Short mmCIF file of N, CA and C in Angstrom, two decimals:
data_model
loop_
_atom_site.label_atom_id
_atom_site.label_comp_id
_atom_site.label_asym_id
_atom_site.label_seq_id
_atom_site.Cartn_x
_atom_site.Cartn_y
_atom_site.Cartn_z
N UNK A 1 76.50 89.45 98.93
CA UNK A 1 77.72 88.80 99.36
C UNK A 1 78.12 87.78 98.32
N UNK A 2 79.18 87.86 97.81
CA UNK A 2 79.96 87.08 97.19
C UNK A 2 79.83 85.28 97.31
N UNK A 3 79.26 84.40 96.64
CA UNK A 3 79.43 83.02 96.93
C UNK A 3 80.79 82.42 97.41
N UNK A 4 81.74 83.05 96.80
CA UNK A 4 82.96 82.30 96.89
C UNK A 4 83.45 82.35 98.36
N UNK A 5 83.18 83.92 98.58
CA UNK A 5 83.71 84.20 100.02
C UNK A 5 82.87 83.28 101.31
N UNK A 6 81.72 83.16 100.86
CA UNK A 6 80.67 83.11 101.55
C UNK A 6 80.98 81.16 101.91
N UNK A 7 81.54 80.76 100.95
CA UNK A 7 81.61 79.63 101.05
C UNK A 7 83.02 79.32 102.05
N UNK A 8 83.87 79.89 101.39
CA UNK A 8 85.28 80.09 102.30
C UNK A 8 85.23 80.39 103.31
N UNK A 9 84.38 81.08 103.83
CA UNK A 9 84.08 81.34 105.16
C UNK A 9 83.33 80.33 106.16
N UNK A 10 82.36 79.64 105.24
CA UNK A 10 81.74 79.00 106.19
C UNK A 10 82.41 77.22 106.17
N UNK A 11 83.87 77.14 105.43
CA UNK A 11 84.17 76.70 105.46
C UNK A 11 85.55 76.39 106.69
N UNK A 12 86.04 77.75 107.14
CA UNK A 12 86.91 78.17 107.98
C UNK A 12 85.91 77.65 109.26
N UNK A 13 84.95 77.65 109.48
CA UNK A 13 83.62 77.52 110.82
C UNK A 13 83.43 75.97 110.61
N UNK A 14 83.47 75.25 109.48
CA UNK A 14 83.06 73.73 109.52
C UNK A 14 84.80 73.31 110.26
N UNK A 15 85.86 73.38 109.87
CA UNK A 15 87.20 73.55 110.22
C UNK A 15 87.18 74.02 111.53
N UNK A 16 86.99 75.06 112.64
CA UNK A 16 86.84 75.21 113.80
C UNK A 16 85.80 74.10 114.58
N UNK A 17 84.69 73.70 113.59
CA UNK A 17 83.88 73.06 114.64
C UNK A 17 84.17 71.42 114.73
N UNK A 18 84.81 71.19 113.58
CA UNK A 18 85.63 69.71 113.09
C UNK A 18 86.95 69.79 114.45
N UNK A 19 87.96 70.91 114.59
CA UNK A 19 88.57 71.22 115.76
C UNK A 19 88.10 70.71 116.98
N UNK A 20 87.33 71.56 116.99
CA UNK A 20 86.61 70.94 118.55
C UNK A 20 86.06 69.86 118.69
N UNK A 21 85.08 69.26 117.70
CA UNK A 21 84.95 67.91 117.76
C UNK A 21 86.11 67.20 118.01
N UNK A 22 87.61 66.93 117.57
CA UNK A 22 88.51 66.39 117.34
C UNK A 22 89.21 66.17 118.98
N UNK A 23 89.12 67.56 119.30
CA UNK A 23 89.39 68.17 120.61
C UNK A 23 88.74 67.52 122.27
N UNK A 24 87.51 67.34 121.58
CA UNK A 24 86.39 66.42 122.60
C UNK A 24 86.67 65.32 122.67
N UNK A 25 86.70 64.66 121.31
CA UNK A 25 86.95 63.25 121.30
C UNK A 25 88.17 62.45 122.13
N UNK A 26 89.68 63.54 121.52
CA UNK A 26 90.72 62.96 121.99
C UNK A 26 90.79 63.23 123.62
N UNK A 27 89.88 64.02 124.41
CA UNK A 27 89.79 64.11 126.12
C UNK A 27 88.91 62.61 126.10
N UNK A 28 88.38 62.65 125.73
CA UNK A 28 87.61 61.51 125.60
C UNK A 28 88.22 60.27 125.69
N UNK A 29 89.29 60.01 124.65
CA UNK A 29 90.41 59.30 124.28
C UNK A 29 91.75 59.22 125.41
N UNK A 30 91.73 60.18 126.30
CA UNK A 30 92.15 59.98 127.19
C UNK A 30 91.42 59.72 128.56
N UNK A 31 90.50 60.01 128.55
CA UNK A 31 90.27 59.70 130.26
C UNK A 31 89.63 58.68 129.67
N UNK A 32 89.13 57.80 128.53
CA UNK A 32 88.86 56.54 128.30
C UNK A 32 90.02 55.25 129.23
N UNK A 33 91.07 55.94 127.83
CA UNK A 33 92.40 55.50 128.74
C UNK A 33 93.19 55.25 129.79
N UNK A 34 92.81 56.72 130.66
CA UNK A 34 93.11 56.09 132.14
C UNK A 34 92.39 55.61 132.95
N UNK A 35 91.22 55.62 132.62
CA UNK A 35 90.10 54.36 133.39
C UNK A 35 90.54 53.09 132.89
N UNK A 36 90.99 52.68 131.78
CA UNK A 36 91.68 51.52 131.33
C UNK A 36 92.72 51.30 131.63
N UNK A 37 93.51 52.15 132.46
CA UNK A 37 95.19 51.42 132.77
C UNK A 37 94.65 51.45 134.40
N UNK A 38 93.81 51.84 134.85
CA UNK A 38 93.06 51.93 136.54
C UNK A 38 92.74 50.53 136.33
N UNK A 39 91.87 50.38 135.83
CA UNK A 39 91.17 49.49 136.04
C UNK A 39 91.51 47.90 135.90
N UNK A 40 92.01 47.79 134.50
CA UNK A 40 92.59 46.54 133.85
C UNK A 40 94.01 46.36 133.96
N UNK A 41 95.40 47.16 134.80
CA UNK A 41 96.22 46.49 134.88
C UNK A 41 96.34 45.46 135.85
N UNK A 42 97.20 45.06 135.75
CA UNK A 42 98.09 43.53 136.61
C UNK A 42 98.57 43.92 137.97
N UNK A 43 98.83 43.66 138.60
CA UNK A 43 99.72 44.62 139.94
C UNK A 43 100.95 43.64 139.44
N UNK A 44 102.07 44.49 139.88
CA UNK A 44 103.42 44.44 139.23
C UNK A 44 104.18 45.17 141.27
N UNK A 45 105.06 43.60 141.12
CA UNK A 45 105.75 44.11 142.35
C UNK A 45 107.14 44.78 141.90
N UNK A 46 107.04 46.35 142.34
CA UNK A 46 107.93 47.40 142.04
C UNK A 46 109.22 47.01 143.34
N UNK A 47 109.29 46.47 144.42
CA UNK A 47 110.09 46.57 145.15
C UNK A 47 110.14 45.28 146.08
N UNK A 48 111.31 44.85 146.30
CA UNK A 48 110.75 43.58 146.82
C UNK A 48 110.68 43.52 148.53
N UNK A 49 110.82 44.89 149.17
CA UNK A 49 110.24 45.10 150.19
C UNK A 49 108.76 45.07 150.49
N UNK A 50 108.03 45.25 149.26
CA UNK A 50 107.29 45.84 149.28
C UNK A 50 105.89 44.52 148.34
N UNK A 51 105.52 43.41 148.92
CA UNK A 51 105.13 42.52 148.58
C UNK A 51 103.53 42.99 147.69
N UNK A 52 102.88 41.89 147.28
CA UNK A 52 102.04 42.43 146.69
C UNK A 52 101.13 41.51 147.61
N UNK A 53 99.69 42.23 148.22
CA UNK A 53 99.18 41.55 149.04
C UNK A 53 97.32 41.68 148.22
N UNK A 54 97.50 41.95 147.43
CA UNK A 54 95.87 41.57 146.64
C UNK A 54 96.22 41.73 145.01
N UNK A 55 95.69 41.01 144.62
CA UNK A 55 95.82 41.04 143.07
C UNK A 55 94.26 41.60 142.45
N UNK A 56 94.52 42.97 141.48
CA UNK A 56 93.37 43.11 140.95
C UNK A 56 92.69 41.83 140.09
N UNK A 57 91.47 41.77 140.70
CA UNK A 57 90.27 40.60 139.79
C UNK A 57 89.70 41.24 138.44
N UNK A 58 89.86 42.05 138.10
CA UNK A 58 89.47 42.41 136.53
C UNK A 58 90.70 42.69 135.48
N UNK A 59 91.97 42.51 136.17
CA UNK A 59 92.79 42.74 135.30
C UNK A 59 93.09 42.07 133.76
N UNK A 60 93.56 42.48 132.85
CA UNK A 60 93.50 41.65 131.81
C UNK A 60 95.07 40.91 132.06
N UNK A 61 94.95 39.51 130.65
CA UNK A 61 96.31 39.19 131.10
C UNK A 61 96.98 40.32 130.50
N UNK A 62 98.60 39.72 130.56
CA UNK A 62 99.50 40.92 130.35
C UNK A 62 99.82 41.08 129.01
N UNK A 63 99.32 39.90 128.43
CA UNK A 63 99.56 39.90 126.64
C UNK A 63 98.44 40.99 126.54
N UNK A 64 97.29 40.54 126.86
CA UNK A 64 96.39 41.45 126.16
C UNK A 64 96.35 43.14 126.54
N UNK A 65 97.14 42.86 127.77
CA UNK A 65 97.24 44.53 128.56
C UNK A 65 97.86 45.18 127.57
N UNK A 66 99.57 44.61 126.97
CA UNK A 66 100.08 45.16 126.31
C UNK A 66 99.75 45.46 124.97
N UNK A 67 99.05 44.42 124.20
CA UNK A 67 98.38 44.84 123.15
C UNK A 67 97.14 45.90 123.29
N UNK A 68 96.42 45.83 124.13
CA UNK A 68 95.24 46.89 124.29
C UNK A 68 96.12 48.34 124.57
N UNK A 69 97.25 48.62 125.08
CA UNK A 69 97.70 50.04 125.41
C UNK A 69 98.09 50.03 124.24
N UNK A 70 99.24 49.41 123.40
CA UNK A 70 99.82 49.49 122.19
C UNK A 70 98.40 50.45 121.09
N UNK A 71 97.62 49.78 121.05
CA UNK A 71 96.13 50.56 120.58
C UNK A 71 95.57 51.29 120.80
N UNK A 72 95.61 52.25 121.91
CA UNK A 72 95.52 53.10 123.02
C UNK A 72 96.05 54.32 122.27
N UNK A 73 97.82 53.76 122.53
CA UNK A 73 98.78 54.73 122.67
C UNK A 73 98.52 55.03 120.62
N UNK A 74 98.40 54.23 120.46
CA UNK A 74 97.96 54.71 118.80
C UNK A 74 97.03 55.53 117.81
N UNK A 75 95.72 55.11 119.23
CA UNK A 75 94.24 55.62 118.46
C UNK A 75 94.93 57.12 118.98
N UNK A 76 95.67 57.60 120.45
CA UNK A 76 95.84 59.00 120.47
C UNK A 76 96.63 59.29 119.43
N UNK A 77 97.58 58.98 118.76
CA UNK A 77 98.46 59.49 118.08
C UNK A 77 98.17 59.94 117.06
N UNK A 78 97.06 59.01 116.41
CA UNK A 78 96.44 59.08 115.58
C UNK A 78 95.54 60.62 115.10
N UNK A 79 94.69 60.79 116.75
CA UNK A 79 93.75 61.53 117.03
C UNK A 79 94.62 62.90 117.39
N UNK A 80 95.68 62.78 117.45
CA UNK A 80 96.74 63.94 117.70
C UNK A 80 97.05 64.80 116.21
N UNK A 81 97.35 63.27 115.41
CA UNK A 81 97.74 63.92 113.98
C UNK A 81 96.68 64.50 113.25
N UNK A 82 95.71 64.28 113.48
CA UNK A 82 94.25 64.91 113.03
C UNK A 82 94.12 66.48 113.29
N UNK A 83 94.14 66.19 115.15
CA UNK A 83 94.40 68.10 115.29
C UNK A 83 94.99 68.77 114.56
N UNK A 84 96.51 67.99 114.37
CA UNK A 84 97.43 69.51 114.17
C UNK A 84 97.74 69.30 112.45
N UNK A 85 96.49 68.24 111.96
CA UNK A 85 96.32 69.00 110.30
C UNK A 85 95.19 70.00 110.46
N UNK A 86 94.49 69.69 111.25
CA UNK A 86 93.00 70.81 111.08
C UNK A 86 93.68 71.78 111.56
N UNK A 87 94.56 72.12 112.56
CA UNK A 87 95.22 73.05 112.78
C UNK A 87 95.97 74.12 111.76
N UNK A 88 96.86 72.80 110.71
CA UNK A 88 97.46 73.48 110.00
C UNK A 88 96.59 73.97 108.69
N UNK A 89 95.48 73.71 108.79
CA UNK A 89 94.17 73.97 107.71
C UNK A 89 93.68 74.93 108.23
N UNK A 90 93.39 75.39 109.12
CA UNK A 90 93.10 76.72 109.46
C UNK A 90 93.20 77.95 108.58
N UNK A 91 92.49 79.05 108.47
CA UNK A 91 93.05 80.15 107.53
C UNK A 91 93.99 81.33 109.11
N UNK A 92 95.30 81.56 108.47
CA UNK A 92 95.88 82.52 109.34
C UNK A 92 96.76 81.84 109.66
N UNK A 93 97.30 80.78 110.07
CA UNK A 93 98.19 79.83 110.63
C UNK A 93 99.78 80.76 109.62
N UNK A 94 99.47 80.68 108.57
CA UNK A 94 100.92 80.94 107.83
C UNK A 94 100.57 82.44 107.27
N UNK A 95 99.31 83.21 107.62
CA UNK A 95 99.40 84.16 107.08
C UNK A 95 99.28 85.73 108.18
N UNK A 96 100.08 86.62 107.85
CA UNK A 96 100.54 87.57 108.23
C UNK A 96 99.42 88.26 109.30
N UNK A 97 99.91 89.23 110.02
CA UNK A 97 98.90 90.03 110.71
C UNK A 97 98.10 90.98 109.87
N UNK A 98 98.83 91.46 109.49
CA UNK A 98 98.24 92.75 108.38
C UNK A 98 97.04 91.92 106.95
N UNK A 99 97.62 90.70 106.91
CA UNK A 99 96.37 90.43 106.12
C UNK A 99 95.44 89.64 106.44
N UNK A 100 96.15 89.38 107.88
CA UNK A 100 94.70 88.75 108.47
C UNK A 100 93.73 89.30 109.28
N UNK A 101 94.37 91.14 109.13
CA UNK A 101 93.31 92.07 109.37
C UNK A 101 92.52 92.58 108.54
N UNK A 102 93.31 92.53 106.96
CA UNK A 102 92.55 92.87 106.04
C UNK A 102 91.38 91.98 105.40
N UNK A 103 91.55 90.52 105.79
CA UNK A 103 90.72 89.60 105.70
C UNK A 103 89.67 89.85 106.86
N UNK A 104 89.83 90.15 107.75
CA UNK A 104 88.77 90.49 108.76
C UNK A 104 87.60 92.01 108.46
N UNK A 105 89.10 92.98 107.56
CA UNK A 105 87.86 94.05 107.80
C UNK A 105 86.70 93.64 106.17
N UNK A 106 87.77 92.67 105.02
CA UNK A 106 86.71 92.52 104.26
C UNK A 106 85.45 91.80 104.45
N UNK A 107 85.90 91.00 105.11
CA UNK A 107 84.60 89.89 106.30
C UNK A 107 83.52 90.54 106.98
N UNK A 108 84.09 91.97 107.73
CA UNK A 108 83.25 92.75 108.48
C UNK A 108 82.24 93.60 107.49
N UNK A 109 83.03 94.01 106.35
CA UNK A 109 82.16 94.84 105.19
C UNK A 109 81.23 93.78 104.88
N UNK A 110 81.33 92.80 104.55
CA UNK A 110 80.20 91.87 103.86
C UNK A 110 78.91 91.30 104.94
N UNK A 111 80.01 91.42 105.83
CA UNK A 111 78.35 90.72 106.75
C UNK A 111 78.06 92.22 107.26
N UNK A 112 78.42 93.30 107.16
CA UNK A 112 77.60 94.76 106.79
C UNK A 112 76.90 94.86 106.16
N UNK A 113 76.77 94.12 104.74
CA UNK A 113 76.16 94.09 103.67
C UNK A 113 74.86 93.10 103.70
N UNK A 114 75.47 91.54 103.79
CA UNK A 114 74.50 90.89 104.34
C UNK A 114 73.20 91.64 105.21
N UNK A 115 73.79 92.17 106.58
CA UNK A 115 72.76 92.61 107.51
C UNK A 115 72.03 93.88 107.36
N UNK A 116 72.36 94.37 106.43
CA UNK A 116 71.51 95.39 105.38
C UNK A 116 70.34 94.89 104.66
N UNK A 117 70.71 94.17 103.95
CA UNK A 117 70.00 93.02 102.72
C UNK A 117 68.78 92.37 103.53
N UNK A 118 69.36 91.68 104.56
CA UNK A 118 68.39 90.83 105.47
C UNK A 118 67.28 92.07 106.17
N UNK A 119 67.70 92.96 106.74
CA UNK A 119 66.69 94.38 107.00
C UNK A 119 66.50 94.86 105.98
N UNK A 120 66.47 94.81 105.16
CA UNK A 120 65.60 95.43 103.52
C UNK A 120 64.91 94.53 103.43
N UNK A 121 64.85 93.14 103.56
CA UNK A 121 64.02 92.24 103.11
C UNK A 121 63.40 92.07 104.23
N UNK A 122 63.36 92.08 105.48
CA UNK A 122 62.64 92.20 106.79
C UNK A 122 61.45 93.29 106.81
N UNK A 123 61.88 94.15 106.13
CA UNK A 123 60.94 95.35 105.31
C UNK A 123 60.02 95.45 104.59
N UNK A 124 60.51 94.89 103.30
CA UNK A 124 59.72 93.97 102.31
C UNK A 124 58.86 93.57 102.91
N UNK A 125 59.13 92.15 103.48
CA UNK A 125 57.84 91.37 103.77
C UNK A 125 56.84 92.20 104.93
N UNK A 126 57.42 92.89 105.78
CA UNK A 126 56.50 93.74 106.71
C UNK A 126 55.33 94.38 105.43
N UNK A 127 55.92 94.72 104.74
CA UNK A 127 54.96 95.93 103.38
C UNK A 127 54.00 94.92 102.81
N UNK A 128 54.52 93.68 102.51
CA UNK A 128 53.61 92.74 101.79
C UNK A 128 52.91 92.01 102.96
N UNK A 129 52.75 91.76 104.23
CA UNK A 129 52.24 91.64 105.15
C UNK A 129 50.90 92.64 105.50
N UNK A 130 51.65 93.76 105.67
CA UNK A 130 50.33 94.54 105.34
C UNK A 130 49.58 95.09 104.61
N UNK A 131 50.10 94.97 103.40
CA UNK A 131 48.58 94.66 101.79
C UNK A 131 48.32 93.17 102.32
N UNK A 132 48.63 92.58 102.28
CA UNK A 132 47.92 91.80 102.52
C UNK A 132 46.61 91.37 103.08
N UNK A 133 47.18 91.85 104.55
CA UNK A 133 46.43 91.80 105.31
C UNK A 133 45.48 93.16 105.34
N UNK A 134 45.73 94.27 104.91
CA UNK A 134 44.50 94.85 104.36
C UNK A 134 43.74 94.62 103.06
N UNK A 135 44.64 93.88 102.25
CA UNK A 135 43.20 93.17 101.44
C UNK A 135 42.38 92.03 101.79
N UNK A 136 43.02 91.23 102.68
CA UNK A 136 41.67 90.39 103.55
C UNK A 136 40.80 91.10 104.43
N UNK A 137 41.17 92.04 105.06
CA UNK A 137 39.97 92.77 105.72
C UNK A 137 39.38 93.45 104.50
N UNK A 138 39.67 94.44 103.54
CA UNK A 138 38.97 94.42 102.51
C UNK A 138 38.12 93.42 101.91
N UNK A 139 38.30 91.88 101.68
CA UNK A 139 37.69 91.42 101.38
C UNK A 139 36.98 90.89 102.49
N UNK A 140 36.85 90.73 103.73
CA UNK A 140 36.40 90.04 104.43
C UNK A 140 34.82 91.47 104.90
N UNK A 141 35.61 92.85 104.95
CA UNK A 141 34.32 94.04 104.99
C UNK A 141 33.28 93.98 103.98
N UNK A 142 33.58 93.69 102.28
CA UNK A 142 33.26 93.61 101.19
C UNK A 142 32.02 92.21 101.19
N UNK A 143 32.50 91.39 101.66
CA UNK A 143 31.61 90.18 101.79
C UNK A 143 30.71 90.42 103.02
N UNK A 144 31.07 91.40 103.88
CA UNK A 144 30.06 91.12 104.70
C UNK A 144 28.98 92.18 104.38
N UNK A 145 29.03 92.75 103.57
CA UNK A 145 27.97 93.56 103.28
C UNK A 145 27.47 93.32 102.45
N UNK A 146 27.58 92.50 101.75
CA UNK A 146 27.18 91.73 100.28
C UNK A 146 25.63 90.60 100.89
#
């Protein structure tokens, strides 16, 4: 198998798994978030029928409420623009069907090849396994009759 390919490839898989990391984090990044607007807002009277009869005790003040979402609403944006470059880093995003079948069947020939190579050499060592190991019983019959 080719280095170059071999590298390109397992570079397309560091790129999917960088994805999903990215992917985890920003759920993360959100239900962080709405445990933080649960938890730490102010109660805010929406109606004035409608009085406010307990005030949350952990709330932050409202300066800091607003600065802490302002940071919030940023780290996602942030964590948004990340996806949709790894996204746009992807191999296939801008390239065609037809050659992103032909990229698949050359992919499929090589790790054909690979898994040939790896059972030839699975072989190998079976063969040198057993000289081996019949020259230690050779030597181990040899010494005992000595």
């Amino acid at each position: 198998m080719d280095g170059m390919t071999a590298r390109g490839a397992g570079s397309h898989v560091d790129r999917v798994t960088q994805l999903q990391d990215s992917a985890d984090e920003q759920c993360k990044m959100l239900f962080s978030s709405l445990h933080y607007l649960h938890k730490k807002a102010g109660m805010v009277q929406v109606s004035p029928e409608i009085p406010i009869t307990q005030q949350n005790e952990g709330a932050d003040s409202a300066s800091e409420f607003s600065l802490r979402t302002k940071d919030i609403a940023t780290d996602i944006c942030r964590q948004a623009k990340k996806i949709d470059a790894l996204i746009e880093s992807l191999p296939g995003v801008a390239v065609s069907e037809s050659n992103q079948s032909t990229e698949f069947d050359e992919l499929n020939k090589e790790n054909e090849v690979a898994t040939r190579e790896l059972h030839e050499a699975g072989q190998r060592a079976r063969a040198l396994l057993d000289r081996l190991s019949r020259a230690l019983r050779d030597i181990a019959e040899s010494s005992g009759k000595a």
